[in-house]
GROMACS .gro file of N, CA and C in nm:
model
  417
    1MET      N    1  10.702   9.886  12.568
    1MET     CA    2  10.618   9.834  12.471
    1MET      C    3  10.482   9.843  12.521
    2ILE      N    4  10.381   9.875  12.438
    2ILE     CA    5  10.240   9.886  12.486
    2ILE      C    6  10.182   9.761  12.469
    3ARG      N    7  10.117   9.716  12.572
    3ARG     CA    8  10.039   9.582  12.572
    3ARG      C    9   9.910   9.613  12.512
    4LEU      N   10   9.852   9.515  12.430
    4LEU     CA   11   9.721   9.529  12.364
    4LEU      C   12   9.615   9.456  12.456
    5GLN      N   13   9.508   9.506  12.478
    5GLN     CA   14   9.401   9.440  12.539
    5GLN      C   15   9.313   9.388  12.417
    6ARG      N   16   9.243   9.283  12.448
    6ARG     CA   17   9.154   9.228  12.347
    6ARG      C   18   9.070   9.333  12.280
    7GLY      N   19   9.073   9.331  12.151
    7GLY     CA   20   8.980   9.430  12.076
    7GLY      C   21   9.046   9.569  12.055
    8LYS      N   22   9.163   9.599  12.122
    8LYS     CA   23   9.213   9.728  12.105
    8LYS      C   24   9.311   9.734  11.989
    9ILE      N   25   9.318   9.844  11.925
    9ILE     CA   26   9.404   9.873  11.808
    9ILE      C   27   9.520   9.953  11.862
   10LYS      N   28   9.640   9.914  11.826
   10LYS     CA   29   9.768   9.995  11.849
   10LYS      C   30   9.779  10.095  11.741
   11HIS      N   31   9.772  10.225  11.772
   11HIS     CA   32   9.776  10.331  11.679
   11HIS      C   33   9.912  10.340  11.615
   12MET      N   34   9.925  10.414  11.506
   12MET     CA   35  10.059  10.421  11.449
   12MET      C   36  10.177  10.453  11.540
   13ASP      N   37  10.281  10.381  11.525
   13ASP     CA   38  10.401  10.406  11.612
   13ASP      C   39  10.513  10.425  11.506
   14ASP      N   40  10.577  10.538  11.515
   14ASP     CA   41  10.675  10.566  11.420
   14ASP      C   42  10.809  10.482  11.427
   15ARG      N   43  10.803  10.392  11.514
   15ARG     CA   44  10.927  10.309  11.529
   15ARG      C   45  10.884  10.155  11.501
   16GLU      N   46  10.770  10.135  11.434
   16GLU     CA   47  10.739   9.993  11.409
   16GLU      C   48  10.745   9.964  11.258
   17LEU      N   49  10.813   9.843  11.233
   17LEU     CA   50  10.830   9.811  11.096
   17LEU      C   51  10.774   9.661  11.067
   18LEU      N   52  10.709   9.651  10.968
   18LEU     CA   53  10.656   9.507  10.929
   18LEU      C   54  10.739   9.462  10.810
   19ALA      N   55  10.800   9.349  10.826
   19ALA     CA   56  10.873   9.288  10.717
   19ALA      C   57  10.802   9.162  10.662
   20LEU      N   58  10.762   9.158  10.542
   20LEU     CA   59  10.711   9.043  10.485
   20LEU      C   60  10.808   8.967  10.394
   21VAL      N   61  10.846   8.849  10.446
   21VAL     CA   62  10.956   8.768  10.383
   21VAL      C   63  10.887   8.632  10.337
   22GLU      N   64  10.860   8.630  10.218
   22GLU     CA   65  10.794   8.503  10.161
   22GLU      C   66  10.894   8.413  10.093
   23LEU      N   67  10.986   8.467  10.023
   23LEU     CA   68  11.077   8.402   9.938
   23LEU      C   69  11.227   8.400  10.000
   24GLY      N   70  11.269   8.513  10.052
   24GLY     CA   71  11.399   8.518  10.117
   24GLY      C   72  11.511   8.506  10.012
   25GLY      N   73  11.624   8.454  10.061
   25GLY     CA   74  11.729   8.429   9.972
   25GLY      C   75  11.822   8.554   9.966
   26TYR      N   76  11.814   8.644  10.062
   26TYR     CA   77  11.901   8.766  10.076
   26TYR      C   78  11.933   8.785  10.226
   27PRO      N   79  12.031   8.877  10.244
   27PRO     CA   80  12.080   8.904  10.384
   27PRO      C   81  11.957   8.930  10.480
   28ASN      N   82  11.972   8.889  10.602
   28ASN     CA   83  11.875   8.918  10.713
   28ASN      C   84  11.888   9.063  10.747
   29LEU      N   85  11.795   9.156  10.720
   29LEU     CA   86  11.794   9.294  10.740
   29LEU      C   87  11.747   9.338  10.879
   30VAL      N   88  11.694   9.244  10.956
   30VAL     CA   89  11.634   9.279  11.084
   30VAL      C   90  11.736   9.355  11.169
   31PRO      N   91  11.861   9.312  11.189
   31PRO     CA   92  11.954   9.395  11.266
   31PRO      C   93  11.969   9.542  11.216
   32LEU      N   94  11.965   9.552  11.076
   32LEU     CA   95  11.977   9.689  11.036
   32LEU      C   96  11.850   9.784  11.070
   33TYR      N   97  11.730   9.718  11.064
   33TYR     CA   98  11.610   9.780  11.102
   33TYR      C   99  11.610   9.826  11.247
   34GLN      N  100  11.666   9.734  11.330
   34GLN     CA  101  11.673   9.752  11.468
   34GLN      C  102  11.766   9.865  11.499
   35ARG      N  103  11.879   9.873  11.430
   35ARG     CA  104  11.979   9.970  11.456
   35ARG      C  105  11.919  10.115  11.423
   36TYR      N  106  11.826  10.120  11.337
   36TYR     CA  107  11.756  10.237  11.305
   36TYR      C  108  11.632  10.271  11.402
   37GLY      N  109  11.621  10.182  11.505
   37GLY     CA  110  11.536  10.211  11.612
   37GLY      C  111  11.393  10.146  11.590
   38TYR      N  112  11.371  10.060  11.488
   38TYR     CA  113  11.249  10.001  11.461
   38TYR      C  114  11.217   9.877  11.549
   39ARG      N  115  11.102   9.861  11.594
   39ARG     CA  116  11.056   9.726  11.650
   39ARG      C  117  11.012   9.663  11.522
   40VAL      N  118  11.063   9.540  11.488
   40VAL     CA  119  11.038   9.464  11.375
   40VAL      C  120  10.938   9.349  11.403
   41GLU      N  121  10.843   9.335  11.320
   41GLU     CA  122  10.760   9.218  11.310
   41GLU      C  123  10.780   9.161  11.173
   42MET      N  124  10.829   9.029  11.179
   42MET     CA  125  10.853   8.961  11.047
   42MET      C  126  10.751   8.855  11.031
   43VAL      N  127  10.687   8.850  10.911
   43VAL     CA  128  10.588   8.743  10.877
   43VAL      C  129  10.635   8.690  10.751
   44ASN      N  130  10.570   8.558  10.725
   44ASN     CA  131  10.606   8.488  10.609
   44ASN      C  132  10.499   8.475  10.503
   45SER      N  133  10.387   8.543  10.518
   45SER     CA  134  10.279   8.530  10.430
   45SER      C  135  10.197   8.666  10.434
   46VAL      N  136  10.130   8.691  10.323
   46VAL     CA  137  10.048   8.808  10.317
   46VAL      C  138   9.929   8.804  10.407
   47ARG      N  139   9.877   8.680  10.434
   47ARG     CA  140   9.768   8.657  10.524
   47ARG      C  141   9.812   8.700  10.669
   48LYS      N  142   9.923   8.656  10.702
   48LYS     CA  143   9.972   8.692  10.845
   48LYS      C  144  10.000   8.836  10.851
   49ALA      N  145  10.045   8.904  10.749
   49ALA     CA  146  10.072   9.044  10.747
   49ALA      C  147   9.935   9.122  10.759
   50GLN      N  148   9.824   9.073  10.680
   50GLN     CA  149   9.697   9.135  10.702
   50GLN      C  150   9.647   9.128  10.833
   51ALA      N  151   9.663   9.020  10.895
   51ALA     CA  152   9.614   8.998  11.031
   51ALA      C  153   9.693   9.092  11.123
   52TRP      N  154   9.812   9.102  11.111
   52TRP     CA  155   9.887   9.191  11.199
   52TRP      C  156   9.849   9.328  11.187
   53LEU      N  157   9.828   9.373  11.057
   53LEU     CA  158   9.785   9.506  11.026
   53LEU      C  159   9.643   9.554  11.084
   54LYS      N  160   9.568   9.444  11.121
   54LYS     CA  161   9.434   9.491  11.181
   54LYS      C  162   9.460   9.547  11.329
   55ARG      N  163   9.569   9.518  11.386
   55ARG     CA  164   9.600   9.567  11.515
   55ARG      C  165   9.719   9.664  11.534
   56HIS      N  166   9.793   9.692  11.425
   56HIS     CA  167   9.909   9.765  11.436
   56HIS      C  168   9.899   9.866  11.310
   57ARG      N  169   9.965   9.980  11.340
   57ARG     CA  170   9.983  10.088  11.234
   57ARG      C  171  10.130  10.115  11.221
   58PRO      N  172  10.208  10.033  11.148
   58PRO     CA  173  10.343  10.062  11.127
   58PRO      C  174  10.380  10.183  11.048
   59SER      N  175  10.493  10.236  11.061
   59SER     CA  176  10.540  10.356  10.975
   59SER      C  177  10.611  10.298  10.855
   60VAL      N  178  10.663  10.179  10.855
   60VAL     CA  179  10.734  10.120  10.751
   60VAL      C  180  10.687   9.982  10.716
   61VAL      N  181  10.665   9.947  10.591
   61VAL     CA  182  10.642   9.804  10.550
   61VAL      C  183  10.739   9.771  10.450
   62VAL      N  184  10.807   9.673  10.473
   62VAL     CA  185  10.903   9.622  10.373
   62VAL      C  186  10.852   9.482  10.323
   63ALA      N  187  10.824   9.471  10.194
   63ALA     CA  188  10.773   9.344  10.140
   63ALA      C  189  10.834   9.307  10.009
   64GLU      N  190  10.840   9.174   9.996
   64GLU     CA  191  10.888   9.128   9.857
   64GLU      C  192  10.765   9.126   9.761
   65PHE      N  193  10.797   9.139   9.641
   65PHE     CA  194  10.704   9.147   9.532
   65PHE      C  195  10.748   9.039   9.428
   66TYR      N  196  10.634   8.962   9.388
   66TYR     CA  197  10.646   8.873   9.284
   66TYR      C  198  10.513   8.866   9.211
   67ALA      N  199  10.520   8.832   9.077
   67ALA     CA  200  10.403   8.822   8.993
   67ALA      C  201  10.401   8.674   8.941
   68ASP      N  202  10.292   8.619   8.929
   68ASP     CA  203  10.265   8.479   8.888
   68ASP      C  204  10.145   8.489   8.785
   69PRO      N  205  10.179   8.426   8.670
   69PRO     CA  206  10.072   8.423   8.570
   69PRO      C  207   9.941   8.348   8.613
   70GLN      N  208   9.966   8.270   8.721
   70GLN     CA  209   9.839   8.187   8.756
   70GLN      C  210   9.751   8.268   8.857
   71PHE      N  211   9.797   8.391   8.897
   71PHE     CA  212   9.711   8.474   8.977
   71PHE      C  213   9.592   8.510   8.884
   72ARG      N  214   9.469   8.485   8.935
   72ARG     CA  215   9.359   8.512   8.843
   72ARG      C  216   9.302   8.652   8.852
   73ASP      N  217   9.293   8.692   8.983
   73ASP     CA  218   9.222   8.824   9.007
   73ASP      C  219   9.314   8.939   9.050
   74ARG      N  220   9.454   8.911   9.033
   74ARG     CA  221   9.546   9.021   9.055
   74ARG      C  222   9.673   8.999   8.990
   75LEU      N  223   9.766   9.091   8.997
   75LEU     CA  224   9.892   9.093   8.926
   75LEU      C  225   9.996   9.027   9.014
   76SER      N  226   9.987   9.049   9.131
   76SER     CA  227  10.104   9.014   9.224
   76SER      C  228  10.062   8.966   9.357
   77ASN      N  229  10.158   8.923   9.440
   77ASN     CA  230  10.130   8.887   9.576
   77ASN      C  231  10.092   9.004   9.670
   78LEU      N  232  10.138   9.132   9.624
   78LEU     CA  233  10.121   9.251   9.726
   78LEU      C  234   9.989   9.316   9.716
   79GLU      N  235   9.910   9.295   9.611
   79GLU     CA  236   9.795   9.382   9.602
   79GLU      C  237   9.695   9.374   9.720
   80SER      N  238   9.680   9.251   9.766
   80SER     CA  239   9.595   9.226   9.885
   80SER      C  240   9.654   9.307  10.008
   81LEU      N  241   9.784   9.290  10.022
   81LEU     CA  242   9.853   9.356  10.144
   81LEU      C  243   9.838   9.512  10.136
   82LEU      N  244   9.863   9.559  10.014
   82LEU     CA  245   9.852   9.709  10.006
   82LEU      C  246   9.710   9.759  10.019
   83ALA      N  247   9.619   9.682   9.972
   83ALA     CA  248   9.482   9.734   9.988
   83ALA      C  249   9.438   9.727  10.141
   84THR      N  250   9.487   9.626  10.206
   84THR     CA  251   9.461   9.619  10.358
   84THR      C  252   9.533   9.739  10.424
   85LEU      N  253   9.653   9.759  10.388
   85LEU     CA  254   9.740   9.868  10.443
   85LEU      C  255   9.654   9.999  10.423
   86GLN      N  256   9.618  10.019  10.295
   86GLN     CA  257   9.542  10.149  10.261
   86GLN      C  258   9.421  10.166  10.344
   87ARG      N  259   9.342  10.067  10.357
   87ARG     CA  260   9.213  10.064  10.440
   87ARG      C  261   9.240  10.107  10.575
   88TYR      N  262   9.335  10.040  10.641
   88TYR     CA  263   9.360  10.062  10.795
   88TYR      C  264   9.432  10.193  10.808
   89GLN      N  265   9.519  10.214  10.715
   89GLN     CA  266   9.591  10.361  10.735
   89GLN      C  267   9.497  10.470  10.722
   90ALA      N  268   9.406  10.466  10.622
   90ALA     CA  269   9.318  10.563  10.598
   90ALA      C  270   9.224  10.593  10.719
   91ASN      N  271   9.182  10.478  10.791
   91ASN     CA  272   9.110  10.506  10.902
   91ASN      C  273   9.184  10.568  11.032
   92ALA      N  274   9.318  10.549  11.026
   92ALA     CA  275   9.401  10.595  11.132
   92ALA      C  276   9.466  10.741  11.102
   93ASN      N  277   9.440  10.790  10.973
   93ASN     CA  278   9.510  10.907  10.924
   93ASN      C  279   9.658  10.887  10.927
   94ALA      N  280   9.709  10.772  10.889
   94ALA     CA  281   9.850  10.742  10.891
   94ALA      C  282   9.898  10.704  10.754
   95ASN      N  283  10.023  10.718  10.732
   95ASN     CA  284  10.080  10.695  10.606
   95ASN      C  285  10.219  10.606  10.622
   96ALA      N  286  10.195  10.471  10.611
   96ALA     CA  287  10.312  10.395  10.621
   96ALA      C  288  10.396  10.402  10.491
   97LYS      N  289  10.518  10.401  10.499
   97LYS     CA  290  10.620  10.410  10.382
   97LYS      C  291  10.633  10.263  10.342
   98VAL      N  292  10.611  10.223  10.221
   98VAL     CA  293  10.619  10.085  10.163
   98VAL      C  294  10.742  10.077  10.082
   99ILE      N  295  10.831   9.987  10.129
   99ILE     CA  296  10.963   9.951  10.049
   99ILE      C  297  10.936   9.812   9.981
  100VAL      N  298  10.958   9.807   9.856
  100VAL     CA  299  10.926   9.685   9.781
  100VAL      C  300  11.067   9.626   9.742
  101LEU      N  301  11.079   9.497   9.762
  101LEU     CA  302  11.196   9.416   9.709
  101LEU      C  303  11.148   9.328   9.614
  102LEU      N  304  11.214   9.330   9.490
  102LEU     CA  305  11.181   9.246   9.373
  102LEU      C  306  11.293   9.219   9.285
  103ASP      N  307  11.262   9.119   9.200
  103ASP     CA  308  11.355   9.085   9.085
  103ASP      C  309  11.319   9.177   8.973
  104LYS      N  310  11.419   9.221   8.905
  104LYS     CA  311  11.397   9.318   8.792
  104LYS      C  312  11.301   9.279   8.687
  105LYS      N  313  11.286   9.146   8.673
  105LYS     CA  314  11.186   9.100   8.566
  105LYS      C  315  11.044   9.120   8.603
  106HIS      N  316  11.020   9.168   8.732
  106HIS     CA  317  10.883   9.200   8.768
  106HIS      C  318  10.849   9.353   8.775
  107LEU      N  319  10.953   9.431   8.724
  107LEU     CA  320  10.931   9.580   8.723
  107LEU      C  321  10.808   9.627   8.655
  108ASP      N  322  10.780   9.569   8.541
  108ASP     CA  323  10.660   9.611   8.467
  108ASP      C  324  10.537   9.595   8.544
  109ASN      N  325  10.521   9.473   8.602
  109ASN     CA  326  10.404   9.445   8.690
  109ASN      C  327  10.395   9.542   8.807
  110LEU      N  328  10.513   9.574   8.869
  110LEU     CA  329  10.507   9.655   8.988
  110LEU      C  330  10.466   9.800   8.941
  111GLU      N  331  10.503   9.839   8.820
  111GLU     CA  332  10.451   9.978   8.769
  111GLU      C  333  10.300   9.983   8.761
  112LYS      N  334  10.242   9.867   8.719
  112LYS     CA  335  10.094   9.864   8.712
  112LYS      C  336  10.036   9.871   8.859
  113VAL      N  337  10.094   9.803   8.948
  113VAL     CA  338  10.055   9.805   9.089
  113VAL      C  339  10.064   9.951   9.152
  114LYS      N  340  10.173  10.018   9.106
  114LYS     CA  341  10.198  10.152   9.166
  114LYS      C  342  10.090  10.257   9.118
  115GLN      N  343  10.021  10.224   9.007
  115GLN     CA  344   9.919  10.305   8.962
  115GLN      C  345   9.805  10.319   9.060
  116ARG      N  346   9.789  10.213   9.143
  116ARG     CA  347   9.679  10.202   9.238
  116ARG      C  348   9.722  10.224   9.378
  117TYR      N  349   9.852  10.198   9.418
  117TYR     CA  350   9.893  10.194   9.544
  117TYR      C  351  10.027  10.268   9.555
  118PRO      N  352  10.041  10.344   9.658
  118PRO     CA  353  10.168  10.425   9.679
  118PRO      C  354  10.284  10.326   9.727
  119VAL      N  355  10.395  10.355   9.664
  119VAL     CA  356  10.520  10.279   9.711
  119VAL      C  357  10.634  10.377   9.726
  120HIS      N  358  10.698  10.380   9.832
  120HIS     CA  359  10.802  10.482   9.870
  120HIS      C  360  10.929  10.452   9.806
  121ALA      N  361  10.966  10.323   9.806
  121ALA     CA  362  11.102  10.292   9.740
  121ALA      C  363  11.093  10.152   9.692
  122VAL      N  364  11.178  10.122   9.588
  122VAL     CA  365  11.203   9.999   9.531
  122VAL      C  366  11.357   9.955   9.532
  123LEU      N  367  11.373   9.836   9.583
  123LEU     CA  368  11.511   9.780   9.582
  123LEU      C  369  11.499   9.655   9.495
  124THR      N  370  11.599   9.633   9.412
  124THR     CA  371  11.603   9.502   9.326
  124THR      C  372  11.707   9.418   9.377
  125PHE      N  373  11.685   9.284   9.360
  125PHE     CA  374  11.782   9.180   9.387
  125PHE      C  375  11.896   9.180   9.297
  126PRO      N  376  12.018   9.162   9.335
  126PRO     CA  377  12.051   9.106   9.462
  126PRO      C  378  12.048   9.229   9.556
  127LEU      N  379  11.993   9.197   9.680
  127LEU     CA  380  11.974   9.311   9.788
  127LEU      C  381  12.096   9.310   9.870
  128ASN      N  382  12.126   9.432   9.912
  128ASN     CA  383  12.249   9.454   9.996
  128ASN      C  384  12.210   9.551  10.114
  129GLU      N  385  12.271   9.536  10.216
  129GLU     CA  386  12.242   9.630  10.337
  129GLU      C  387  12.271   9.779  10.301
  130PRO      N  388  12.377   9.820  10.228
  130PRO     CA  389  12.402   9.961  10.199
  130PRO      C  390  12.278  10.013  10.124
  131GLY      N  391  12.221   9.939  10.029
  131GLY     CA  392  12.099   9.989   9.961
  131GLY      C  393  11.978  10.014  10.044
  132MET      N  394  11.948   9.917  10.140
  132MET     CA  395  11.849   9.936  10.234
  132MET      C  396  11.887  10.050  10.323
  133GLN      N  397  11.995  10.060  10.368
  133GLN     CA  398  12.035  10.173  10.462
  133GLN      C  399  12.010  10.297  10.397
  134ALA      N  400  12.042  10.323  10.275
  134ALA     CA  401  12.019  10.444  10.202
  134ALA      C  402  11.865  10.473  10.206
  135VAL      N  403  11.786  10.383  10.173
  135VAL     CA  404  11.642  10.408  10.175
  135VAL      C  405  11.582  10.442  10.318
  136LEU      N  406  11.634  10.375  10.424
  136LEU     CA  407  11.599  10.409  10.561
  136LEU      C  408  11.643  10.536  10.604
  137GLU      N  409  11.756  10.592  10.555
  137GLU     CA  410  11.797  10.725  10.579
  137GLU      C  411  11.711  10.842  10.521
  138ASN      N  412  11.641  10.802  10.409
  138ASN     CA  413  11.564  10.895  10.342
  138ASN      C  414  11.415  10.897  10.389
  139LEU      N  415  11.389  10.814  10.486
  139LEU     CA  416  11.248  10.807  10.536
  139LEU      C  417  11.222  10.927  10.624
   0.00000   0.00000   0.00000
């Protein structure tokens, strides 16, 4: 593992995965990610994910998606994260694969978000390990 010195940015590592779990309620997939050789960072808020992305360039980001009519300036919880990822990835000439987890009722909102931000794969709840395994094999 590479140790970071203050102010240094860790460049894209093809074995690093960021998992954003805000709601949960599905199987813990960390052991699966680790079996595929990823070092996993799990966070429970978009703000923590954004802070982590300032210093890391993962090859995979797995994030839950939800929409709330009370969001005033955005459609979903992920737009801020995807914008941050896009900004830092562009600076590093890297392309993280984004895997989105969501309830089917939010598919229309996700389609609107996908018009602005790239998404590699979408898995709907109920989530299972074989579904995620198939996505990981196609990376």
